[in-house]
PDB file of C-alpha atoms in Angstrom:
ATOM      1  CA  MET Q   1     106.643 106.897  82.793  1.00 77.00           C
ATOM      2  CA  ILE Q   2     106.097 103.706  80.830  1.00 81.00           C
ATOM      3  CA  PRO Q   3     104.029 100.828  82.193  1.00 85.00           C
ATOM      4  CA  LYS Q   4     105.555  97.991  83.822  1.00 85.00           C
ATOM      5  CA  VAL Q   5     104.206  94.413  84.380  1.00 88.00           C
ATOM      6  CA  THR Q   6     105.677  94.614  88.328  1.00 87.00           C
ATOM      7  CA  TRP Q   7     104.430  90.744  89.580  1.00 87.00           C
ATOM      8  CA  ILE Q   8     102.331  87.587  88.124  1.00 88.00           C
ATOM      9  CA  SER Q   9     101.559  85.258  90.386  1.00 86.00           C
ATOM     10  CA  THR Q  10     102.350  81.893  88.234  1.00 82.00           C
ATOM     11  CA  LYS Q  11     104.870  81.833  84.564  1.00 81.00           C
ATOM     12  CA  SER Q  12     103.074  78.154  83.361  1.00 83.00           C
ATOM     13  CA  ARG Q  13      99.867  76.485  85.135  1.00 84.00           C
ATOM     14  CA  VAL Q  14      98.724  72.724  83.401  1.00 87.00           C
ATOM     15  CA  LEU Q  15      95.009  72.308  84.430  1.00 87.00           C
ATOM     16  CA  LYS Q  16      93.667  68.930  83.632  1.00 86.00           C
ATOM     17  CA  PRO Q  17      89.807  69.163  82.683  1.00 88.00           C
ATOM     18  CA  GLY Q  18      87.702  70.606  84.957  1.00 90.00           C
ATOM     19  CA  GLU Q  19      90.468  72.257  86.923  1.00 89.00           C
ATOM     20  CA  SER Q  20      89.749  75.664  87.831  1.00 93.00           C
ATOM     21  CA  THR Q  21      92.572  78.018  88.504  1.00 90.00           C
ATOM     22  CA  SER Q  22      92.867  82.290  89.208  1.00 92.00           C
ATOM     23  CA  ILE Q  23      96.310  84.013  88.309  1.00 91.00           C
ATOM     24  CA  ASN Q  24      96.980  87.466  89.457  1.00 93.00           C
ATOM     25  CA  CYS Q  25      99.195  90.273  87.880  1.00 92.00           C
ATOM     26  CA  THR Q  26     100.491  93.611  88.773  1.00 92.00           C
ATOM     27  CA  ALA Q  27     101.928  96.813  87.354  1.00 90.00           C
ATOM     28  CA  ASP Q  28     103.075 100.147  88.110  1.00 89.00           C
ATOM     29  CA  GLY Q  29     103.712 103.713  85.608  1.00 88.00           C
ATOM     30  CA  LYS Q  30     103.200 107.111  86.161  1.00 86.00           C
ATOM     31  CA  PRO Q  31     100.286 107.750  85.850  1.00 88.00           C
ATOM     32  CA  GLN Q  32      99.055 103.872  87.296  1.00 89.00           C
ATOM     33  CA  PRO Q  33      98.177 101.928  84.551  1.00 90.00           C
ATOM     34  CA  HIS Q  34      94.602 100.344  83.808  1.00 91.00           C
ATOM     35  CA  VAL Q  35      95.416  96.259  83.316  1.00 92.00           C
ATOM     36  CA  SER Q  36      94.058  93.450  81.744  1.00 92.00           C
ATOM     37  CA  TRP Q  37      93.644  90.222  80.970  1.00 92.00           C
ATOM     38  CA  ASN Q  38      93.892  88.879  77.465  1.00 90.00           C
ATOM     39  CA  ARG Q  39      94.651  85.584  75.011  1.00 89.00           C
ATOM     40  CA  ILE Q  40      96.812  85.422  72.814  1.00 87.00           C
ATOM     41  CA  VAL Q  41      95.047  84.667  69.200  1.00 88.00           C
ATOM     42  CA  GLY Q  42      97.356  83.670  66.866  1.00 81.00           C
ATOM     43  CA  PRO Q  43      99.764  86.505  65.764  1.00 83.00           C
ATOM     44  CA  GLY Q  44      99.562  89.501  66.868  1.00 79.00           C
ATOM     45  CA  GLY Q  45      95.994  88.856  68.023  1.00 85.00           C
ATOM     46  CA  PHE Q  46      94.097  89.282  70.775  1.00 85.00           C
ATOM     47  CA  GLN Q  47      91.222  88.239  72.377  1.00 88.00           C
ATOM     48  CA  ASN Q  48      89.678  90.615  75.612  1.00 91.00           C
ATOM     49  CA  LEU Q  49      88.996  88.031  78.881  1.00 93.00           C
ATOM     50  CA  THR Q  50      88.992  91.340  81.692  1.00 92.00           C
ATOM     51  CA  SER Q  51      88.155  94.661  81.889  1.00 92.00           C
ATOM     52  CA  PRO Q  52      90.664  97.076  82.841  1.00 91.00           C
ATOM     53  CA  THR Q  53      91.449  98.428  86.608  1.00 91.00           C
ATOM     54  CA  LEU Q  54      94.022 100.201  88.229  1.00 93.00           C
ATOM     55  CA  GLY Q  55      97.214  98.375  88.394  1.00 92.00           C
ATOM     56  CA  TYR Q  56      95.903  94.952  89.126  1.00 94.00           C
ATOM     57  CA  SER Q  57      94.080  92.159  87.646  1.00 95.00           C
ATOM     58  CA  ASN Q  58      92.557  89.262  88.482  1.00 95.00           C
ATOM     59  CA  LEU Q  59      91.814  86.451  85.165  1.00 93.00           C
ATOM     60  CA  VAL Q  60      89.665  83.533  86.568  1.00 95.00           C
ATOM     61  CA  LEU Q  61      89.079  80.501  84.237  1.00 91.00           C
ATOM     62  CA  ASN Q  62      86.649  78.079  85.492  1.00 95.00           C
ATOM     63  CA  ASN Q  63      86.444  73.624  84.509  1.00 94.00           C
ATOM     64  CA  VAL Q  64      89.071  74.632  82.139  1.00 89.00           C
ATOM     65  CA  THR Q  65      88.538  72.546  78.643  1.00 88.00           C
ATOM     66  CA  ILE Q  66      91.644  71.246  75.628  1.00 85.00           C
ATOM     67  CA  GLN Q  67      90.512  75.125  74.415  1.00 85.00           C
ATOM     68  CA  ASP Q  68      91.783  76.909  77.232  1.00 88.00           C
ATOM     69  CA  ARG Q  69      94.944  75.510  76.138  1.00 85.00           C
ATOM     70  CA  GLY Q  70      97.156  78.799  75.044  1.00 86.00           C
ATOM     71  CA  ASP Q  71      98.678  81.807  76.132  1.00 87.00           C
ATOM     72  CA  TYR Q  72      97.627  84.812  77.943  1.00 89.00           C
ATOM     73  CA  ALA Q  73      98.289  87.901  78.419  1.00 87.00           C
ATOM     74  CA  CYS Q  74      98.797  90.655  81.494  1.00 89.00           C
ATOM     75  CA  VAL Q  75      98.625  93.663  79.590  1.00 89.00           C
ATOM     76  CA  ALA Q  76      99.170  96.872  81.495  1.00 89.00           C
ATOM     77  CA  LYS Q  77      98.349 100.791  79.849  1.00 88.00           C
ATOM     78  CA  SER Q  78      99.461 103.979  80.103  1.00 86.00           C
ATOM     79  CA  ILE Q  79      98.409 107.214  77.863  1.00 80.00           C
ATOM     80  CA  ALA Q  80     100.190 109.557  79.358  1.00 74.00           C
ATOM     81  CA  ASN Q  81     102.954 111.262  76.215  1.00 44.00           C
ATOM     82  CA  GLY Q  82     101.415 107.761  73.937  1.00 50.00           C
ATOM     83  CA  THR Q  83     100.752 104.791  75.017  1.00 58.00           C
ATOM     84  CA  GLY Q  84     103.099 102.481  76.777  1.00 65.00           C
ATOM     85  CA  LEU Q  85     102.034  98.297  76.940  1.00 62.00           C
ATOM     86  CA  SER Q  86     103.511  95.485  78.676  1.00 65.00           C
ATOM     87  CA  ARG Q  87     103.621  92.254  78.609  1.00 73.00           C
ATOM     88  CA  ALA Q  88     103.720  88.863  80.749  1.00 70.00           C
ATOM     89  CA  TYR Q  89     102.874  85.559  79.903  1.00 74.00           C
ATOM     90  CA  VAL Q  90     101.092  82.756  81.195  1.00 78.00           C
ATOM     91  CA  ASN Q  91     100.482  78.764  79.413  1.00 79.00           C
ATOM     92  CA  VAL Q  92      98.305  76.598  79.788  1.00 80.00           C
ATOM     93  CA  LEU Q  93      97.826  73.056  79.562  1.00 75.00           C
ATOM     94  CA  CYS Q  94      95.096  70.818  79.898  1.00 66.00           C
ATOM     95  CA  LYS Q  95      96.348  67.321  80.270  1.00 63.00           C
TER      96      LYS Q  95
END
């Protein structure tokens, strides 16, 4: 079964400079997928932010600045008859 992100704690978050936040996500699949957070950097580009863990990942952004503004992806991967990938996006804006 291709992995699927099944829950994400927020789809959009507005933060002021200096604030912190935590965003969680879970994923299901068979076999159980490895889940990680990436930052989307340009068309088709990703910056890995967390190490893959089974079924769940937590992204922590501390002391945010305007440079933290953008889209983040919760990615679930499983290698079984190929690789599956699911994404859920979070937009972090600094005001």
